[in-house]
Tab-separated table of C-alpha atoms and ligand atoms in Angstrom:
chain	number	residue	atom	x	y	z
A	1	MET	CA	120.295	140.082	69.897
A	2	GLU	CA	124.068	139.646	69.842
A	3	ILE	CA	125.606	138.017	72.871
A	4	GLU	CA	129.040	139.106	73.993
A	5	LYS	CA	131.368	136.220	74.639
A	6	HIS	CA	134.647	136.258	76.461
A	7	GLY	CA	136.076	134.629	79.590
A	8	LYS	CA	135.732	136.224	83.009
A	9	GLY	CA	133.496	139.270	83.005
A	10	SER	CA	131.279	138.079	80.144
A	11	THR	CA	128.081	140.135	80.174
A	12	VAL	CA	125.897	137.142	79.408
A	13	ASN	CA	125.605	134.224	81.771
A	14	ILE	CA	123.748	131.023	81.276
A	15	SER	CA	122.750	128.572	83.977
A	16	VAL	CA	122.187	124.863	83.641
A	17	VAL	CA	120.049	123.275	86.341
A	18	GLY	CA	120.837	119.575	86.804
A	19	THR	CA	124.445	118.501	86.413
A	20	GLY	CA	123.992	114.925	85.201
A	21	TYR	CA	125.062	113.433	81.858
A	22	VAL	CA	123.204	116.079	79.874
A	23	GLY	CA	123.551	119.126	82.124
A	24	LEU	CA	127.260	118.701	82.728
A	25	VAL	CA	128.050	118.160	79.047
A	26	THR	CA	125.765	121.024	77.971
A	27	GLY	CA	127.223	123.464	80.486
A	28	THR	CA	130.807	122.496	79.757
A	29	CYS	CA	130.388	122.683	75.998
A	30	PHE	CA	128.686	126.092	76.158
A	31	ALA	CA	131.609	127.274	78.304
A	32	GLU	CA	133.917	125.915	75.605
A	33	PHE	CA	131.874	128.008	73.116
A	34	GLY	CA	132.982	131.033	75.154
A	35	LEU	CA	129.945	131.673	77.344
A	36	HIS	CA	129.991	132.058	81.102
A	37	VAL	CA	128.153	129.063	82.553
A	38	THR	CA	126.964	128.166	86.034
A	39	CYS	CA	125.983	124.530	86.543
A	40	ILE	CA	123.665	123.829	89.446
A	41	ASP	CA	122.821	120.579	91.150
A	42	LYS	CA	120.969	119.859	94.357
A	43	GLU	CA	123.323	116.970	95.140
A	44	SER	CA	126.068	118.681	97.101
A	45	SER	CA	128.437	115.693	96.832
A	46	LYS	CA	128.353	116.044	93.031
A	47	ILE	CA	129.089	119.771	93.170
A	48	LYS	CA	131.857	119.273	95.729
A	49	LYS	CA	133.563	116.816	93.383
A	50	LEU	CA	133.124	119.045	90.347
A	51	LYS	CA	134.589	122.043	92.152
A	52	LYS	CA	137.730	119.954	92.623
A	53	GLY	CA	137.702	119.069	88.921
A	54	GLU	CA	136.596	115.478	89.617
A	55	MET	CA	133.897	113.889	87.459
A	56	PRO	CA	130.760	112.367	89.005
A	57	ILE	CA	130.200	110.375	85.776
A	58	TYR	CA	132.371	108.535	83.288
A	59	GLU	CA	132.341	110.335	79.951
A	60	PRO	CA	135.417	110.358	77.673
A	61	GLY	CA	137.005	113.781	77.178
A	62	LEU	CA	134.753	115.548	79.669
A	63	GLU	CA	137.172	115.922	82.578
A	64	GLU	CA	139.796	117.749	80.512
A	65	LEU	CA	137.174	120.116	79.132
A	66	VAL	CA	135.632	120.825	82.545
A	67	ARG	CA	139.045	121.569	84.067
A	68	LYS	CA	140.088	123.783	81.156
A	69	ASN	CA	136.923	125.890	81.299
A	70	MET	CA	137.053	126.169	85.093
A	71	ARG	CA	140.664	127.303	84.847
A	72	GLU	CA	139.758	129.878	82.221
A	73	GLY	CA	136.979	131.245	84.415
A	74	ARG	CA	133.968	130.359	82.251
A	75	LEU	CA	132.561	127.400	84.176
A	76	GLU	CA	131.332	127.341	87.755
A	77	PHE	CA	129.454	124.876	89.914
A	78	THR	CA	127.058	125.602	92.747
A	79	THR	CA	124.161	124.218	94.737
A	80	ASP	CA	122.785	127.750	95.124
A	81	LEU	CA	120.071	127.989	92.523
A	82	SER	CA	118.921	131.482	93.443
A	83	GLU	CA	122.321	133.034	92.832
A	84	ALA	CA	122.696	131.197	89.527
A	85	ILE	CA	119.254	132.275	88.325
A	86	HIS	CA	119.776	135.913	89.279
A	87	GLY	CA	122.764	136.305	87.046
A	88	ALA	CA	121.513	134.335	84.044
A	89	LEU	CA	119.787	135.415	80.850
A	90	VAL	CA	119.190	131.809	79.777
A	91	VAL	CA	118.333	129.009	82.204
A	92	PHE	CA	118.518	125.447	80.925
A	93	ILE	CA	116.516	122.780	82.711
A	94	ALA	CA	118.480	119.522	82.445
A	95	VAL	CA	117.085	117.498	85.337
A	96	GLY	CA	115.904	113.908	85.029
A	97	THR	CA	112.507	112.894	83.663
A	98	PRO	CA	112.469	109.241	84.714
A	99	SER	CA	109.596	106.859	84.128
A	100	LYS	CA	106.928	106.700	86.792
A	101	LYS	CA	105.576	103.241	87.679
A	102	ASP	CA	102.852	103.592	85.040
A	103	GLY	CA	105.398	104.490	82.327
A	104	THR	CA	104.572	108.192	82.116
A	105	ALA	CA	107.372	110.730	82.466
A	106	ASP	CA	107.901	111.962	86.024
A	107	LEU	CA	107.886	115.745	85.705
A	108	SER	CA	108.264	116.473	89.411
A	109	TYR	CA	111.941	117.517	89.033
A	110	VAL	CA	111.108	119.804	86.111
A	111	ASP	CA	108.163	121.324	87.999
A	112	GLU	CA	110.353	121.929	91.036
A	113	VAL	CA	112.966	123.753	88.955
A	114	ALA	CA	110.248	125.828	87.245
A	115	ARG	CA	109.003	126.928	90.670
A	116	GLN	CA	112.534	127.787	91.792
A	117	ILE	CA	113.144	129.789	88.614
A	118	ALA	CA	109.900	131.693	89.206
A	119	HIS	CA	110.826	132.505	92.809
A	120	ASN	CA	114.209	133.871	91.747
A	121	MET	CA	113.307	135.841	88.639
A	122	ASP	CA	114.788	139.297	88.573
A	123	GLY	CA	114.333	140.234	84.926
A	124	TYR	CA	113.709	138.769	81.466
A	125	LYS	CA	114.825	135.127	81.167
A	126	VAL	CA	114.748	132.461	78.517
A	127	VAL	CA	113.765	129.197	80.190
A	128	VAL	CA	114.912	126.248	78.104
A	129	THR	CA	114.032	122.579	78.490
A	130	LYS	CA	117.039	120.393	77.646
A	131	SER	CA	115.419	117.506	79.482
A	132	THR	CA	113.296	115.195	77.367
A	133	VAL	CA	109.757	116.229	78.238
A	134	PRO	CA	106.284	115.262	77.021
A	135	VAL	CA	104.565	117.475	74.495
A	136	GLY	CA	102.844	120.232	76.415
A	137	THR	CA	105.526	120.582	79.099
A	138	GLY	CA	106.654	123.961	77.798
A	139	GLU	CA	103.152	125.255	78.398
A	140	ARG	CA	103.054	123.561	81.795
A	141	ILE	CA	106.295	125.340	82.794
A	142	ARG	CA	104.928	128.663	81.567
A	143	LYS	CA	101.863	128.282	83.806
A	144	ILE	CA	103.950	127.293	86.832
A	145	ILE	CA	106.248	130.284	86.411
A	146	GLU	CA	103.362	132.708	85.869
A	147	LYS	CA	101.639	131.405	88.994
A	148	GLU	CA	104.723	131.327	91.217
A	149	GLN	CA	106.406	134.611	90.258
A	150	LYS	CA	106.680	137.063	93.128
A	151	ALA	CA	106.389	140.017	90.729
A	152	PRO	CA	105.550	139.827	87.012
A	153	CYS	CA	108.709	139.367	84.942
A	154	ASN	CA	108.913	138.726	81.234
A	155	PHE	CA	110.155	135.343	80.139
A	156	ASP	CA	110.103	133.014	77.153
A	157	ILE	CA	109.897	129.243	77.051
A	158	VAL	CA	112.106	127.319	74.654
A	159	SER	CA	112.375	123.613	73.924
A	160	ASN	CA	115.906	122.608	72.924
A	161	PRO	CA	116.079	118.811	73.176
A	162	GLU	CA	119.422	117.092	73.478
A	163	PHE	CA	120.484	114.286	71.142
A	164	LEU	CA	123.912	113.454	72.591
A	165	ARG	CA	124.883	109.841	73.134
A	166	GLU	CA	126.594	108.783	76.331
A	167	GLY	CA	130.123	107.671	75.531
A	168	SER	CA	130.552	110.279	72.801
A	169	ALA	CA	128.595	113.079	74.433
A	170	VAL	CA	131.158	115.873	74.090
A	171	ASN	CA	131.703	115.244	70.405
A	172	ASP	CA	127.953	114.881	69.823
A	173	PHE	CA	127.309	118.232	71.495
A	174	MET	CA	130.117	119.985	69.635
A	175	ARG	CA	129.294	118.436	66.248
A	176	PRO	CA	125.600	117.555	66.295
A	177	ASP	CA	123.630	116.378	63.261
A	178	ARG	CA	121.194	119.179	64.032
A	179	VAL	CA	120.060	121.598	66.709
A	180	VAL	CA	116.334	121.860	67.362
A	181	ILE	CA	114.924	125.054	68.814
A	182	GLY	CA	111.240	125.255	69.639
A	183	ALA	CA	110.022	128.698	70.599
A	184	ASN	CA	107.136	131.047	70.104
A	185	SER	CA	109.151	134.247	70.436
A	186	ASP	CA	111.572	135.818	67.931
A	187	GLN	CA	113.665	137.234	70.730
A	188	ALA	CA	114.123	133.816	72.339
A	189	VAL	CA	115.017	132.276	68.963
A	190	ALA	CA	117.603	134.994	68.365
A	191	ILE	CA	119.172	134.416	71.780
A	192	MET	CA	119.267	130.651	71.281
A	193	LYS	CA	120.771	130.978	67.814
A	194	ASP	CA	123.445	133.172	69.277
A	195	LEU	CA	124.323	130.608	71.950
A	196	TYR	CA	124.806	128.064	69.181
A	197	LYS	CA	126.692	130.431	66.884
A	198	PRO	CA	129.877	128.295	66.830
A	199	LEU	CA	127.788	125.514	65.298
A	200	TYR	CA	126.552	127.862	62.567
A	201	LEU	CA	130.156	128.190	61.519
A	202	ILE	CA	130.395	124.445	60.903
A	203	GLU	CA	127.072	124.587	59.052
A	204	THR	CA	125.064	122.558	61.547
A	205	PRO	CA	121.421	122.497	60.439
A	206	ILE	CA	119.234	124.385	62.921
A	207	VAL	CA	115.554	123.472	63.007
A	208	ILE	CA	113.412	126.324	64.276
A	209	THR	CA	109.889	125.334	65.153
A	210	ASN	CA	107.263	125.728	67.841
A	211	VAL	CA	107.681	124.324	71.349
A	212	GLU	CA	105.286	121.389	70.909
A	213	THR	CA	106.892	120.240	67.650
A	214	SER	CA	110.344	120.428	69.171
A	215	GLU	CA	109.240	118.342	72.153
A	216	MET	CA	107.771	115.792	69.749
A	217	ILE	CA	110.919	115.655	67.572
A	218	LYS	CA	112.891	114.305	70.524
A	219	TYR	CA	110.422	111.522	71.377
A	220	ALA	CA	109.854	110.615	67.741
A	221	SER	CA	113.619	110.393	67.145
A	222	ASN	CA	114.251	108.116	70.116
A	223	ALA	CA	111.220	105.967	69.318
A	224	PHE	CA	112.432	105.562	65.737
A	225	LEU	CA	115.953	104.577	66.815
A	226	ALA	CA	114.549	102.093	69.328
A	227	THR	CA	112.394	100.689	66.520
A	228	LYS	CA	115.468	100.181	64.345
A	229	VAL	CA	117.184	98.254	67.142
A	230	SER	CA	114.175	96.031	67.844
A	231	PHE	CA	113.682	95.534	64.115
A	232	ILE	CA	117.197	94.226	63.481
A	233	ASN	CA	116.968	92.085	66.622
A	234	GLU	CA	113.878	90.388	65.211
A	235	ILE	CA	115.641	89.922	61.871
A	236	ALA	CA	118.607	88.420	63.767
A	237	ASP	CA	116.330	85.846	65.377
A	238	LEU	CA	114.982	84.874	61.972
A	239	CYS	CA	118.541	84.685	60.609
A	240	GLU	CA	119.387	82.174	63.333
A	241	LEU	CA	116.429	80.027	62.310
A	242	THR	CA	117.139	80.188	58.592
A	243	GLY	CA	120.941	80.151	58.314
A	244	ALA	CA	121.267	83.759	57.124
A	245	ASP	CA	123.932	86.096	58.547
A	246	VAL	CA	122.441	89.198	60.140
A	247	HIS	CA	125.589	91.282	59.595
A	248	GLN	CA	125.464	90.797	55.889
A	249	VAL	CA	121.722	91.369	55.938
A	250	ALA	CA	122.256	94.664	57.834
A	251	LYS	CA	124.982	95.690	55.421
A	252	GLY	CA	122.822	94.868	52.420
A	253	MET	CA	119.932	96.809	53.923
A	254	GLY	CA	122.008	99.733	55.156
A	255	LEU	CA	123.495	100.506	51.774
A	256	ASP	CA	120.017	101.591	50.730
A	257	GLY	CA	120.075	105.343	51.337
A	258	ARG	CA	116.455	105.228	52.476
A	259	ILE	CA	117.408	102.840	55.304
A	260	GLY	CA	120.973	103.829	56.300
A	261	PRO	CA	123.551	101.618	58.030
A	262	LYS	CA	123.323	103.019	61.555
A	263	PHE	CA	121.454	101.359	64.417
A	264	LEU	CA	121.274	98.058	62.608
A	265	HIS	CA	123.480	96.166	65.057
A	266	PRO	CA	121.804	93.215	66.710
A	267	GLY	CA	122.320	92.705	70.429
A	268	PRO	CA	120.723	91.943	73.773
A	269	GLY	CA	118.167	94.757	73.482
A	270	TYR	CA	118.394	98.487	73.972
A	271	GLY	CA	118.849	99.970	77.437
A	272	GLY	CA	120.125	103.146	79.030
A	273	SER	CA	118.442	106.187	80.408
A	274	CYS	CA	116.586	107.235	77.266
A	275	PHE	CA	115.132	104.676	74.848
A	276	PRO	CA	113.240	102.585	77.418
A	277	LYS	CA	111.729	105.538	79.242
A	278	ASP	CA	111.075	107.651	76.149
A	279	THR	CA	109.330	104.857	74.245
A	280	ARG	CA	107.134	104.232	77.274
A	281	ALA	CA	106.435	107.948	77.654
A	282	ILE	CA	105.427	108.518	74.018
A	283	THR	CA	102.953	105.609	74.097
A	284	HIS	CA	101.416	107.129	77.237
A	285	ILE	CA	101.227	110.569	75.665
A	286	ALA	CA	99.333	108.927	72.799
A	287	ARG	CA	96.989	107.024	75.091
A	288	GLU	CA	96.227	110.233	76.977
A	289	HIS	CA	94.935	111.445	73.595
A	290	ASP	CA	92.970	108.201	73.018
A	291	HIS	CA	95.484	107.138	70.398
A	292	VAL	CA	97.499	103.929	70.287
A	293	MET	CA	101.088	103.893	68.986
A	294	GLU	CA	100.961	100.286	67.829
A	295	ILE	CA	104.471	100.113	66.382
A	296	ILE	CA	106.148	101.662	69.416
A	297	GLU	CA	104.155	99.503	71.837
A	298	ALA	CA	105.352	96.453	69.892
A	299	VAL	CA	108.938	97.754	70.007
A	300	ILE	CA	108.746	98.004	73.807
A	301	LYS	CA	107.414	94.444	74.076
A	302	VAL	CA	110.031	93.054	71.668
A	303	ASN	CA	112.765	94.708	73.736
A	304	GLU	CA	111.447	93.515	77.091
A	305	ASP	CA	111.085	89.955	75.768
A	306	ARG	CA	114.517	90.139	74.193
A	307	LYS	CA	116.366	90.532	77.481
A	308	LYS	CA	114.680	87.391	78.870
A	309	LYS	CA	115.300	85.587	75.566
A	310	MET	CA	119.005	86.352	75.928
A	311	ALA	CA	119.044	84.689	79.345
A	312	VAL	CA	117.330	81.654	77.805
A	313	LYS	CA	119.907	81.651	74.996
A	314	ILE	CA	122.730	81.530	77.561
A	315	ILE	CA	121.046	78.741	79.520
A	316	LYS	CA	120.443	76.724	76.347
A	317	HIS	CA	124.046	77.145	75.201
A	318	MET	CA	125.197	75.904	78.605
A	319	GLY	CA	123.192	72.710	78.224
A	320	GLY	CA	119.817	73.707	79.612
A	321	ASP	CA	120.528	73.956	83.341
A	322	VAL	CA	122.650	76.620	85.027
A	323	ALA	CA	121.959	75.687	88.655
A	324	GLY	CA	125.270	75.509	90.516
A	325	THR	CA	127.269	76.974	87.598
A	326	THR	CA	129.405	80.103	87.541
A	327	ILE	CA	128.981	82.544	84.660
A	328	GLY	CA	131.395	85.357	83.875
A	329	PHE	CA	130.182	88.638	82.373
A	330	LEU	CA	132.402	90.923	80.333
A	331	GLY	CA	130.674	94.286	80.419
A	332	LEU	CA	127.672	95.428	82.414
A	333	ALA	CA	126.840	98.950	81.175
A	334	PHE	CA	124.192	99.280	78.469
A	335	LYS	CA	126.899	100.343	76.034
A	336	PRO	CA	130.641	100.992	75.997
A	337	ASN	CA	132.297	104.195	77.219
A	338	THR	CA	129.750	104.890	79.917
A	339	ASP	CA	129.206	103.871	83.524
A	340	ASP	CA	125.439	104.259	83.142
A	341	MET	CA	123.617	101.149	84.340
A	342	ARG	CA	120.093	102.530	83.909
A	343	GLU	CA	117.952	99.786	82.300
A	344	SER	CA	121.025	97.932	81.058
A	345	PRO	CA	120.012	94.548	79.578
A	346	SER	CA	122.638	92.957	81.838
A	347	LEU	CA	120.379	93.657	84.832
A	348	THR	CA	117.510	91.470	83.600
A	349	ILE	CA	119.775	88.792	82.163
A	350	ILE	CA	121.832	88.440	85.351
A	351	GLU	CA	118.707	88.399	87.497
A	352	VAL	CA	117.179	85.534	85.456
A	353	LEU	CA	120.425	83.523	85.616
A	354	GLN	CA	120.750	84.087	89.357
A	355	LYS	CA	117.158	82.932	89.873
A	356	GLN	CA	118.076	79.741	88.005
A	357	GLY	CA	120.893	79.151	90.491
A	358	ALA	CA	123.954	80.561	88.651
A	359	LYS	CA	126.727	82.506	90.384
A	360	ILE	CA	127.856	85.647	88.549
A	361	ARG	CA	131.346	87.127	88.225
A	362	ALA	CA	131.853	90.313	86.222
A	363	TYR	CA	134.183	92.974	84.912
A	364	ASP	CA	133.259	96.299	83.333
A	365	PRO	CA	135.925	98.946	82.679
A	366	ALA	CA	133.758	101.784	84.074
A	367	ALA	CA	130.396	100.622	85.394
A	368	MET	CA	131.189	98.315	88.328
A	369	GLU	CA	130.610	100.969	90.969
A	370	GLU	CA	127.216	101.827	89.499
A	371	ALA	CA	126.425	98.130	88.939
A	372	ALA	CA	127.140	97.337	92.588
A	373	LYS	CA	124.350	99.757	93.550
A	374	VAL	CA	121.724	97.835	91.573
A	375	LEU	CA	122.919	94.220	91.277
A	376	LYS	CA	123.015	91.806	94.196
A	377	ASP	CA	125.514	88.988	94.790
A	378	VAL	CA	127.825	89.690	91.869
A	379	GLU	CA	131.569	89.199	92.352
A	380	TYR	CA	133.625	91.910	90.626
A	381	PHE	CA	137.121	91.637	89.154
A	382	SER	CA	139.452	94.126	87.564
A	383	ASP	CA	140.503	91.996	84.623
A	384	PRO	CA	138.635	89.863	82.028
A	385	TYR	CA	140.889	86.834	82.604
A	386	ASP	CA	140.261	86.865	86.356
A	387	VAL	CA	136.528	86.909	85.638
A	388	ALA	CA	136.901	83.841	83.405
A	389	GLU	CA	138.792	81.862	86.088
A	390	GLY	CA	136.827	78.680	86.813
A	391	CYS	CA	133.693	79.802	84.942
A	392	ASP	CA	131.346	77.407	83.173
A	393	ALA	CA	130.693	80.069	80.525
A	394	LEU	CA	131.681	83.602	79.602
A	395	VAL	CA	129.122	86.146	78.334
A	396	LEU	CA	130.204	89.193	76.322
A	397	ILE	CA	127.479	91.752	76.826
A	398	THR	CA	129.020	95.221	76.302
A	399	GLU	CA	131.272	95.860	73.307
A	400	TRP	CA	134.032	97.775	75.097
A	401	PRO	CA	136.987	98.146	72.689
A	402	GLN	CA	139.279	96.290	75.121
A	403	PHE	CA	137.157	93.151	74.729
A	404	ARG	CA	137.798	92.973	70.993
A	405	ASN	CA	141.267	91.493	71.158
A	406	LEU	CA	141.259	89.202	74.148
A	407	ASP	CA	143.864	86.436	74.352
A	408	LEU	CA	141.533	83.562	73.547
A	409	ASP	CA	144.062	80.882	74.534
A	410	GLU	CA	144.434	82.473	77.967
A	411	LEU	CA	140.671	82.769	78.331
A	412	LYS	CA	140.255	79.116	77.417
A	413	ARG	CA	142.911	78.131	79.951
A	414	ARG	CA	141.129	80.080	82.688
A	415	LEU	CA	137.584	78.891	81.917
A	416	LYS	CA	136.363	75.647	83.464
A	417	ALA	CA	134.514	74.927	80.212
A	418	PRO	CA	135.367	76.677	76.901
A	419	VAL	CA	131.896	78.154	76.448
A	420	VAL	CA	131.356	81.711	75.190
A	421	VAL	CA	128.099	83.559	74.507
A	422	ASP	CA	128.785	86.719	72.517
A	423	LEU	CA	125.732	88.981	72.643
A	424	ARG	CA	127.513	91.710	70.620
A	425	ASN	CA	129.040	89.622	67.836
A	426	ILE	CA	132.526	90.847	68.704
A	427	TYR	CA	134.242	87.642	67.558
A	428	GLU	CA	134.210	85.595	64.373
A	429	THR	CA	132.529	82.219	64.598
A	430	ALA	CA	135.235	80.458	62.540
A	431	ARG	CA	138.057	81.757	64.742
A	432	MET	CA	136.320	80.646	67.928
A	433	LYS	CA	135.759	77.212	66.418
A	434	GLU	CA	139.427	77.026	65.469
A	435	LYS	CA	140.320	77.772	69.098
A	436	GLY	CA	138.069	74.972	70.298
A	437	ILE	CA	135.626	77.353	71.978
A	438	ARG	CA	131.938	76.438	72.030
A	439	TYR	CA	130.679	79.775	70.775
A	440	THR	CA	127.346	81.314	70.002
A	441	SER	CA	126.452	84.825	68.908
A	442	ILE	CA	123.468	86.740	67.559
A	443	GLY	CA	121.887	86.106	64.186
A	444	ARG	CA	124.845	84.305	62.616
A	445	PRO	CA	125.172	80.676	61.613
A	446	SER	CA	127.063	78.865	64.403
B	1	NAD	P1	120.799	112.561	85.393
B	1	NAD	O1	119.939	111.791	86.303
B	1	NAD	O2	122.173	112.053	85.062
B	1	NAD	O3	120.982	114.057	85.949
B	1	NAD	C1	119.953	114.832	86.449
B	1	NAD	C2	120.540	115.730	87.542
B	1	NAD	O4	119.571	116.680	87.926
B	1	NAD	C3	120.950	114.989	88.800
B	1	NAD	O5	122.312	115.239	89.081
B	1	NAD	C4	120.039	115.567	89.892
B	1	NAD	O6	120.662	115.637	91.150
B	1	NAD	C5	119.739	116.932	89.314
B	1	NAD	N1	118.536	117.576	89.853
B	1	NAD	C6	117.291	117.068	89.992
B	1	NAD	N2	116.460	117.989	90.514
B	1	NAD	C7	117.189	119.126	90.699
B	1	NAD	C8	116.897	120.425	91.192
B	1	NAD	N3	115.678	120.757	91.617
B	1	NAD	N4	117.897	121.328	91.232
B	1	NAD	C9	119.135	121.010	90.822
B	1	NAD	N5	119.468	119.799	90.330
B	1	NAD	C10	118.511	118.861	90.274
B	1	NAD	O7	119.959	112.755	84.055
B	1	NAD	P2	120.495	112.843	82.537
B	1	NAD	O8	120.840	111.503	82.028
B	1	NAD	O9	121.484	113.948	82.453
B	1	NAD	O10	119.150	113.285	81.819
B	1	NAD	C11	118.580	114.561	81.990
B	1	NAD	C12	117.494	114.751	80.952
B	1	NAD	O11	118.080	114.752	79.646
B	1	NAD	C13	116.442	113.651	80.921
B	1	NAD	O12	115.207	114.218	80.597
B	1	NAD	C14	116.901	112.751	79.798
B	1	NAD	O13	115.854	112.051	79.195
B	1	NAD	C15	117.482	113.754	78.822
B	1	NAD	N6	118.506	113.194	77.936
B	1	NAD	C16	119.428	112.329	78.423
B	1	NAD	C17	120.417	111.832	77.570
B	1	NAD	C18	121.445	110.859	78.086
B	1	NAD	O14	122.129	110.249	77.261
B	1	NAD	N7	121.599	110.672	79.380
B	1	NAD	C19	120.447	112.229	76.230
B	1	NAD	C20	119.507	113.145	75.774
B	1	NAD	C21	118.541	113.621	76.641
C-alpha cells in the first residue's frame, strides 16, 4: 500500500494518542516526514499550549519543528479523540505505562485508549503501540477492541517500540539505529513501512517481526543498557578501592568491538522514565511465567543501592556529618538536555542528605520547575555561582554542558568550604587539586 504524502489535504492521516515526550516527538517527526498528523492528549492545558506553539516539555529542537509543521498544515493538536480517530488510518498509542506499586507496568492508560479507539472506529485501522508495553499487550488490545467495538470493523495491531533518548529525541527519531515493527499482517507491515519510508532512504535497518518479539525487543534493550550502566558503576567502585581509573578501564574495554564504548560512563545510577520502570516490569513479566531474571534483578538492586551510596559518599567527603550544613547541587534532572525528573538519582540523594540535617540549594538549566513538584525544601537559583554561595560543599550531579567550564576560582570564592563532589567526572582531579579544591569523583584515584 502506497501512502500519499503532501501538506494540507493529504489523503492519509495518522493520530498519536498521548502527547508526552514520545507522542509529541513521534507526531512531530512524522509530520516532518510529510504525513498529516493529529496529536491527542487528555490534558487540555498541554494541548492549549501546543496550539500556541509552546512546548509542555523541554526537548532541544522540538519547538522549531512543531511550529514549522503546524505552519505548513501537517500537525494539529486536539483533546477530541473521537474526531482524531475517525480521520486516521494509523493510530499510535503513546500514553504512559508507569510502574504500579508492585513494579508491574500500569496498563490502565493503554486500556483506556484501546476502548476509546474501539468506540470510534469507522473503518480499517492500524493500531500501533509506541508505548513500552509488556509482552502480550498487543493481544490484550486486540481483545479490548473486539469486545468494545460498536460494529465489527477490521483492524490490525502493530508493536512499534520507541528507542529515542530524551535530550536528543528529535535526532534519534529522525536517524534511529533501527526501526522495529511487530505485526501479524502483511497489510499492516506495508503501511508501517510506508510511514517510515524516509528512513529507508537513509538505509535505516528495519526489523520486521511478530508483535510479541517486538514488545520483548524494547524491554530487552532497556534492560541490557541498564545492565551496562550498573556494571560500570560496580567496576568504578572497585577502581576506587584499588587505585585504577575507571575512565581508562572503560576506554580499554570499549575498544573491544564485542563490548562497545557506549553506556560505560560511571555515575550516580540510572534514572529517568524508562530504565527503572522497564527493568522492574521485565522481571515481573518473568516472574508471572515462573522465571527469575537474576541478572536484571541484581541490576535493579545495584542501582537502588547506588543512589544511597552516593549520598554516603557525599557525607563522607564532607567529614562524616552533614547536620546543619548547606549543600549546593548543580543539576537535578536524570540527564542533561531534559527537564524530566522521573526517578532522577538526585531525588534519593537529596532526600537522604535532608534527613541527615543538610539544607539544599540547587540550579538546573531546565528541570527546576519539575523538581519543585517533587522535592521539598530546596532553594532554587538561576546561576551555579549563586548556588555555591556559602555552601559547605558543591555536588555536580547532571553533566549539563554549561557545567563543564565553570570558573573554579569564582566557585571557590563563593563556597564556604572548597569541597566538590563530582558524580559525573566532569573535572580532572589534578586541576581541582591545583585550585586547592577538596575534590572527589567516581572511580578515579583522588
Ligand atoms: P508522558 O507521561 O510524558 O506522556 C504520556 C501522555 O499521555 C501524557 O501527556 C498524558 O496526559 C497522555 N494520556 C494518558 N492517557 C491518555 C488518554 N486516554 N488520552 C489521551 N492522552 C492520554 O510519557 P512518555 O515519557 O512520553 O512515555 C510514553 C511511553 O513511551 C511509555 O510507555 C514509555 O515507557 C515509552 N517510552 C518513553 C521514552 C522516553 O524517553 N520518555 C522513550 C521510549 C519509550
